[in-house]
GROMACS .gro file of C-alpha atoms in nm:
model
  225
    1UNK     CA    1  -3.924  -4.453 -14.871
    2UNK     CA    2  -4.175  -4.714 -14.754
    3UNK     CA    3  -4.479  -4.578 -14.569
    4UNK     CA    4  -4.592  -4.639 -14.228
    5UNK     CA    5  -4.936  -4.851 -14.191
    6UNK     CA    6  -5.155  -4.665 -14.073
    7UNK     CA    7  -5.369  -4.750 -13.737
    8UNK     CA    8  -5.625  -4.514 -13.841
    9UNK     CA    9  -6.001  -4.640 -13.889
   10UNK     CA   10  -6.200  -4.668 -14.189
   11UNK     CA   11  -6.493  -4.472 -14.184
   12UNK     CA   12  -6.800  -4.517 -14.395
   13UNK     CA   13  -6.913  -4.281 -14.615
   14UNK     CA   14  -7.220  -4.153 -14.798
   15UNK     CA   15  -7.217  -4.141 -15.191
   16UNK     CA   16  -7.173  -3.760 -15.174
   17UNK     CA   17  -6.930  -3.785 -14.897
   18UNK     CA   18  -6.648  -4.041 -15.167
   19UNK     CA   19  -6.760  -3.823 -15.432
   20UNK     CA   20  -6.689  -3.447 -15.308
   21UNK     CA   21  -6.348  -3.629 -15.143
   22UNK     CA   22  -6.221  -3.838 -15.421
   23UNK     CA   23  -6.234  -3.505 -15.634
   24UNK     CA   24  -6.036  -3.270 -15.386
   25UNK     CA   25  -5.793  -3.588 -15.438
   26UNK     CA   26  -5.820  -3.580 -15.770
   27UNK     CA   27  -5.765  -3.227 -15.854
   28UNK     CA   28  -5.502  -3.188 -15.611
   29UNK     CA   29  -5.293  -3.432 -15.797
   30UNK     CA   30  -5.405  -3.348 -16.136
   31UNK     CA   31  -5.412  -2.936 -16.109
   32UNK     CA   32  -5.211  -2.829 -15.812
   33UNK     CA   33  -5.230  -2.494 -15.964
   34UNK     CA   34  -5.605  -2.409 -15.947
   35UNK     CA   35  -5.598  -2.572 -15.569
   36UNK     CA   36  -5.762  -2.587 -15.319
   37UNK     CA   37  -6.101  -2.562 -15.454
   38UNK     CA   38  -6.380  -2.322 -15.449
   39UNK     CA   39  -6.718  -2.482 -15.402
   40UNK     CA   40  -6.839  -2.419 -15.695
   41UNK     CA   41  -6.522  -2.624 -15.843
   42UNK     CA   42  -6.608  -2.894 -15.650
   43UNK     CA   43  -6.962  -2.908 -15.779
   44UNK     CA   44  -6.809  -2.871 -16.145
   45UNK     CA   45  -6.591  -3.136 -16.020
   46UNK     CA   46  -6.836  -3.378 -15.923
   47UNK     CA   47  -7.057  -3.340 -16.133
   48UNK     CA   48  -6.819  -3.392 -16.469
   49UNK     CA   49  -6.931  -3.689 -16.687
   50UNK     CA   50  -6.559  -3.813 -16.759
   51UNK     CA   51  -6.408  -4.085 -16.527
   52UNK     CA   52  -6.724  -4.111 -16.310
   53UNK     CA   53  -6.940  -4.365 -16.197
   54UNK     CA   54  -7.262  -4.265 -16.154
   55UNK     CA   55  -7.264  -3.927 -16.340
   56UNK     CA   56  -7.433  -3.684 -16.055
   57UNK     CA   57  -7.634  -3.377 -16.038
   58UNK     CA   58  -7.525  -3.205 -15.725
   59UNK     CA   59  -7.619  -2.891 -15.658
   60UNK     CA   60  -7.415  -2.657 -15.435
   61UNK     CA   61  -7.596  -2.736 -15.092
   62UNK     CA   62  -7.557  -3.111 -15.143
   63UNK     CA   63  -7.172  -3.040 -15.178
   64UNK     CA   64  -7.183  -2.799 -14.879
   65UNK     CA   65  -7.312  -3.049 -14.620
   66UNK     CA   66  -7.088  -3.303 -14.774
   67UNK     CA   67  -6.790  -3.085 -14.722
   68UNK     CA   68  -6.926  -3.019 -14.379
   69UNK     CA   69  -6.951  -3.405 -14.302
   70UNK     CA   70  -6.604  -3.431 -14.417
   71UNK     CA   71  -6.463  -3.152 -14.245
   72UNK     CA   72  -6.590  -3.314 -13.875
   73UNK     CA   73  -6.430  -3.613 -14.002
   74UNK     CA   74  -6.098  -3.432 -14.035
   75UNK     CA   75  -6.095  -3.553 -14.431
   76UNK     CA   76  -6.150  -3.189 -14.512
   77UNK     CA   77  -5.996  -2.841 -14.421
   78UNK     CA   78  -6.111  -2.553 -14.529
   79UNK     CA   79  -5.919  -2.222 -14.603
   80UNK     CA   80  -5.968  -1.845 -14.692
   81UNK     CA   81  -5.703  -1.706 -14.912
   82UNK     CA   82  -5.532  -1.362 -14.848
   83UNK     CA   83  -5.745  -1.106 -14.994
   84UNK     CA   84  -6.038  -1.338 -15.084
   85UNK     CA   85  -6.371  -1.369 -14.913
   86UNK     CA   86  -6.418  -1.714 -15.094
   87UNK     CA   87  -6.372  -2.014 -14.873
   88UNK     CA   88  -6.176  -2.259 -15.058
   89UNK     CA   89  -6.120  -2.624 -14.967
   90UNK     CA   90  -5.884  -2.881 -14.951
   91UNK     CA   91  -5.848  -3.281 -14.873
   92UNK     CA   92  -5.672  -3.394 -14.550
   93UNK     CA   93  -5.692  -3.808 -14.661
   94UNK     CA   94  -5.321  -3.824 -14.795
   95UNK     CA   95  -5.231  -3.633 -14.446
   96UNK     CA   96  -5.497  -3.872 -14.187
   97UNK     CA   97  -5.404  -4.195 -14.348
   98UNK     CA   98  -5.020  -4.126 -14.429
   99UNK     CA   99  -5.052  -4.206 -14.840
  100UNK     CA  100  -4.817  -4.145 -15.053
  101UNK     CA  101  -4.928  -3.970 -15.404
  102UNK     CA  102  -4.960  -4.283 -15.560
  103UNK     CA  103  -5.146  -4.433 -15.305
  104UNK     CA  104  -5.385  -4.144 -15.264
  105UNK     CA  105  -5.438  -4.157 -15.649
  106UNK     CA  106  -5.591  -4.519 -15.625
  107UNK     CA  107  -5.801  -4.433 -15.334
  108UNK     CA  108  -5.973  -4.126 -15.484
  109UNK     CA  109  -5.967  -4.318 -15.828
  110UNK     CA  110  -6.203  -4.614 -15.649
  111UNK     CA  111  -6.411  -4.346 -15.509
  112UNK     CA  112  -6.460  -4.172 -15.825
  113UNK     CA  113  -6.508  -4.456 -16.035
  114UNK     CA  114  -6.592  -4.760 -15.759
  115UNK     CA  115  -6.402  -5.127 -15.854
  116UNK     CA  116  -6.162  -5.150 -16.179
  117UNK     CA  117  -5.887  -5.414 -16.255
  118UNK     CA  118  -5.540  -5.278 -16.189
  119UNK     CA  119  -5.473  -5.217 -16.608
  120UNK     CA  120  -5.800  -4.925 -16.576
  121UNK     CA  121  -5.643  -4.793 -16.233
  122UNK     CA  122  -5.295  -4.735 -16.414
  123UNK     CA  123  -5.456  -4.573 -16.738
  124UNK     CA  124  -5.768  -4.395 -16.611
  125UNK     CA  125  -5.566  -4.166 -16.350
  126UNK     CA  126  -5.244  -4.089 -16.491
  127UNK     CA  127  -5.305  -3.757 -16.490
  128UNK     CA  128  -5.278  -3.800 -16.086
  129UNK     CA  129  -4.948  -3.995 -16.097
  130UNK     CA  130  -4.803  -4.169 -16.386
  131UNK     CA  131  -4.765  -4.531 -16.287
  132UNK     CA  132  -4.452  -4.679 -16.389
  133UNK     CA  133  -4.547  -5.062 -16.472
  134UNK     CA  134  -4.832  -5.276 -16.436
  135UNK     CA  135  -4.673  -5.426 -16.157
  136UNK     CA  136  -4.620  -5.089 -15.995
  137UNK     CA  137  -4.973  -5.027 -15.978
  138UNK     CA  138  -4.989  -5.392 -15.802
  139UNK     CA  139  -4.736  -5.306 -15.588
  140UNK     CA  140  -4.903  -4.988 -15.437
  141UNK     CA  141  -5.249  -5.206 -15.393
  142UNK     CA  142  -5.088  -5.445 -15.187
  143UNK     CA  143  -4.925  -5.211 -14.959
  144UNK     CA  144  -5.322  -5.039 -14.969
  145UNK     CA  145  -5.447  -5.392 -14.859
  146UNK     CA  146  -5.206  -5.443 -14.592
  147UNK     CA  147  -5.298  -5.122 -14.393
  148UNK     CA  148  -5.500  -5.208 -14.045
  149UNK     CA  149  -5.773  -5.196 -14.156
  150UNK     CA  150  -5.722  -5.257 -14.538
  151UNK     CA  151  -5.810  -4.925 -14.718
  152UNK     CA  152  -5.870  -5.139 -15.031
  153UNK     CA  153  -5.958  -5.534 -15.092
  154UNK     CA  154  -5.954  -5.706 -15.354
  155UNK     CA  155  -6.325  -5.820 -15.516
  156UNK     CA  156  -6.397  -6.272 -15.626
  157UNK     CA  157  -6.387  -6.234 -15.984
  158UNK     CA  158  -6.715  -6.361 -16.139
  159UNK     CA  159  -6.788  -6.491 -16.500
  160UNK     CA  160  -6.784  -6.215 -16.746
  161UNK     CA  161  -6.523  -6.014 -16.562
  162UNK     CA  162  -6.204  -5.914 -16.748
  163UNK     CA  163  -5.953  -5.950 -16.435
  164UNK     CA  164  -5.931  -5.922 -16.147
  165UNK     CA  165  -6.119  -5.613 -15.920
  166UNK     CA  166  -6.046  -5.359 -15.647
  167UNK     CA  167  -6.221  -5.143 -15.448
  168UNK     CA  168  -6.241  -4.895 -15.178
  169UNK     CA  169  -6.315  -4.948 -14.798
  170UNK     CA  170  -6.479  -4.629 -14.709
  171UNK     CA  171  -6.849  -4.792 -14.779
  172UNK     CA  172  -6.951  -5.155 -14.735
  173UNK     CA  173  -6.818  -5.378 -15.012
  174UNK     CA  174  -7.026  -5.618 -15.193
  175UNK     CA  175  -6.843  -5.881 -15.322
  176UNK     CA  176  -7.028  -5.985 -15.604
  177UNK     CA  177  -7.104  -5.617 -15.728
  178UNK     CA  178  -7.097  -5.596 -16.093
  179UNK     CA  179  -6.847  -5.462 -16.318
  180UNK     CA  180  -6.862  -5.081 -16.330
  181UNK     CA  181  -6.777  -5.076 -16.688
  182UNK     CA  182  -6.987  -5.265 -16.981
  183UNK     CA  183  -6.853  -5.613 -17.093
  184UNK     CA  184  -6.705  -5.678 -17.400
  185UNK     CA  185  -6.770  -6.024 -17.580
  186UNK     CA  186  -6.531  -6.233 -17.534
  187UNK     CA  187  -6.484  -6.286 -17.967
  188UNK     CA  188  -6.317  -5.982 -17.948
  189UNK     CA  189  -5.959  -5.986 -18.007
  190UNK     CA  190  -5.696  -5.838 -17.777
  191UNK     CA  191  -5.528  -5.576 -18.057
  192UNK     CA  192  -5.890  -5.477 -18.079
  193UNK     CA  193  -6.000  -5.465 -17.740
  194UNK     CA  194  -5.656  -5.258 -17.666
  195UNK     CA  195  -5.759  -5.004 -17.908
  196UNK     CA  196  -6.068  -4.939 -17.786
  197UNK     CA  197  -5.983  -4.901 -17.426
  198UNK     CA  198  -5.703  -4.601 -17.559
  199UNK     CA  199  -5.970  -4.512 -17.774
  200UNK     CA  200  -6.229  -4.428 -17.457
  201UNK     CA  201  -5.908  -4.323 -17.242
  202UNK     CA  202  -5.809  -4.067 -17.492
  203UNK     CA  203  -6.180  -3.961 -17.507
  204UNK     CA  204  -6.178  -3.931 -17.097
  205UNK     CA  205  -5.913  -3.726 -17.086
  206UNK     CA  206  -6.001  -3.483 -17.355
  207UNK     CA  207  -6.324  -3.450 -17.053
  208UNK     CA  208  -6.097  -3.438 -16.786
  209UNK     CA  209  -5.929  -3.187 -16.959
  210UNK     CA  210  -6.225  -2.950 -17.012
  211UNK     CA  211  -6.377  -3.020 -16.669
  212UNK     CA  212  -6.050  -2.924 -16.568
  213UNK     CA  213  -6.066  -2.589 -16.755
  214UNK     CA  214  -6.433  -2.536 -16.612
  215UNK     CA  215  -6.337  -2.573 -16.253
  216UNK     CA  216  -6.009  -2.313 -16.323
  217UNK     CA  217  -6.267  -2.047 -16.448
  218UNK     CA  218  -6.530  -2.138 -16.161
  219UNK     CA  219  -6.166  -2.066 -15.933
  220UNK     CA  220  -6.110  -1.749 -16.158
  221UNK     CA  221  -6.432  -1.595 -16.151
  222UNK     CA  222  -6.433  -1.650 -15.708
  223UNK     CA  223  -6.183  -1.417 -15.668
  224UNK     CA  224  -6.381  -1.136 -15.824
  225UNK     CA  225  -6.723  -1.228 -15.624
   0.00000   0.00000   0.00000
C-alpha cells in the first residue's frame, strides 16, 4: 500500500538531536525486543563506533536534553513500564511523517551515517529492513524525495565520488559535502572493490551486533535499579 505524502514540515536539527533519533529508529527496527530504550541504551547506542559518522562521546546529560528537544518536537515519547521506575523512550518519526519501515530505515540510516550512494543504504542497514533489489532501495528514495517538503535530496556528484549521493533534510544540506566514506583509487578492480565493501559490512555488523548486546544488558540491568 502506497503511503500518503506527508504535509508535515522539516525541522532542523542539532547533531545530537539526528543522532539520539536516528538510533531509537534504528533499534526499533533492528531489536524490537529490547525496545523502547532506556537512556543509558541510547547513550550505548550513540555512542557505538559501527555504522556511525562521527563516532561520539555523549554522556548521559547530552542525550537527556536531546531527548527533551525531541520530545517538544513530538519526534520522541517517552514511557514508564509497569513495574519499572525507569523511563524508557521511544521514536514518534515513522508515526509524524507517515513512513513506512523501509522508509524510516533510510531516514535514520542518513542520520546515523549522513550521505551514502543507494548500494551502502541497501547493505549498511539491513538489519532494519532487508531491501529487496537495488532498485527497491531507489524506489523508496524517490517516494522520500517527493514528500512536501522532500525528507531526502539527492547530492551533485563530484570527481572522486563512487555514485551517486543522498542525504537527509533534517539539517541544512551542503551540496558539495564530501564523501562520508574514504575513496578508493580508481585502479582498483570491481571483484576487488566488492570484496572489500562485504569485507567492512561483515565487520559492521559483527559491531552492530555487540552494541546491540550492550544496549540489551544496559535494558537488563534498568529494571533492577
Amino acid at each position: 500500500m502506497e503511503t500518503e505524502e506527508s504535509t508535515q514540515t522539516t525541522p532542523h536539527l542539532s547533531p545530537e538531536e539526528l543522532r539520539v533519533l536516528g538510533v531509537l529508529s534504528e533499534k526499533g527496527l533492528a531489536t524490537p525486543q529490547n525496545y523502547p530504550l532506556s537512556l543509558a541504551a541510547v547513550v550505548t547506542g550513540c555512542n557505538q563506533a559501527s555504522n556511525r559518522e562521527p563516532v561520539v562521546d555523549y554522556d548521559e546529560g547530552t542525550v537527556r536534553e536531546a531527548l527533551s528537544a525531541l520530545n517538544k518536537r513530538g519526534l520522541v515519547a517517552e514511557q514508564t513500564g509497569a513495574g519499572s521506575r525507569v523511563a524508557k523512550f521511544r521514536t514518534q518519526l515513522a508515526r509524524t511523517y507517515r513512513l513506512t519501515a523501509a522508509q524510516e530505515t533510510l531516514v535514520a540510516g542518513l542520520m546515523l551515517r549522513g550521505p551514502q550512494t543507494v548500494g551502502e543504504l541497501r547493505g549498511r542497514w539491513k538489519r532494519m529492513h532487508e531491501f529487496e533489489s537495488l532498485e527497491d532501495v531507489s524506489a523508496q528514495l524517490d517516494a522520500l524525495m517527493a514528500w512536501e517538503p522532500p525528507l531526502v535530496v539527492s547530492l551533485a556528484q563530484v570527481p572522486g565520488e563512487r555514485g551517486e549521493r543522498f542525504a537527509h533534510t533534517f539539517a541544512p544540506v551542503e551540496e558539495g559535502a564530501a564523501p562520508t566514506t574514504s575513496s578508493v583509487p580508481s585502479s582498483l578492480s570491481g571483484t576487488l572493490q566488492e570484496q572489500i565493501d562485504a569485507q567492512a559490512e561483515r565487520i559492521e555488523g559483527l559491531e552492530a551486533e555487540l552494541a546491540d548486546l550492550r544496549a540489551e544488558f544496559d535494558t537488563f540491568r534498568t529494571q533492577f535499579e
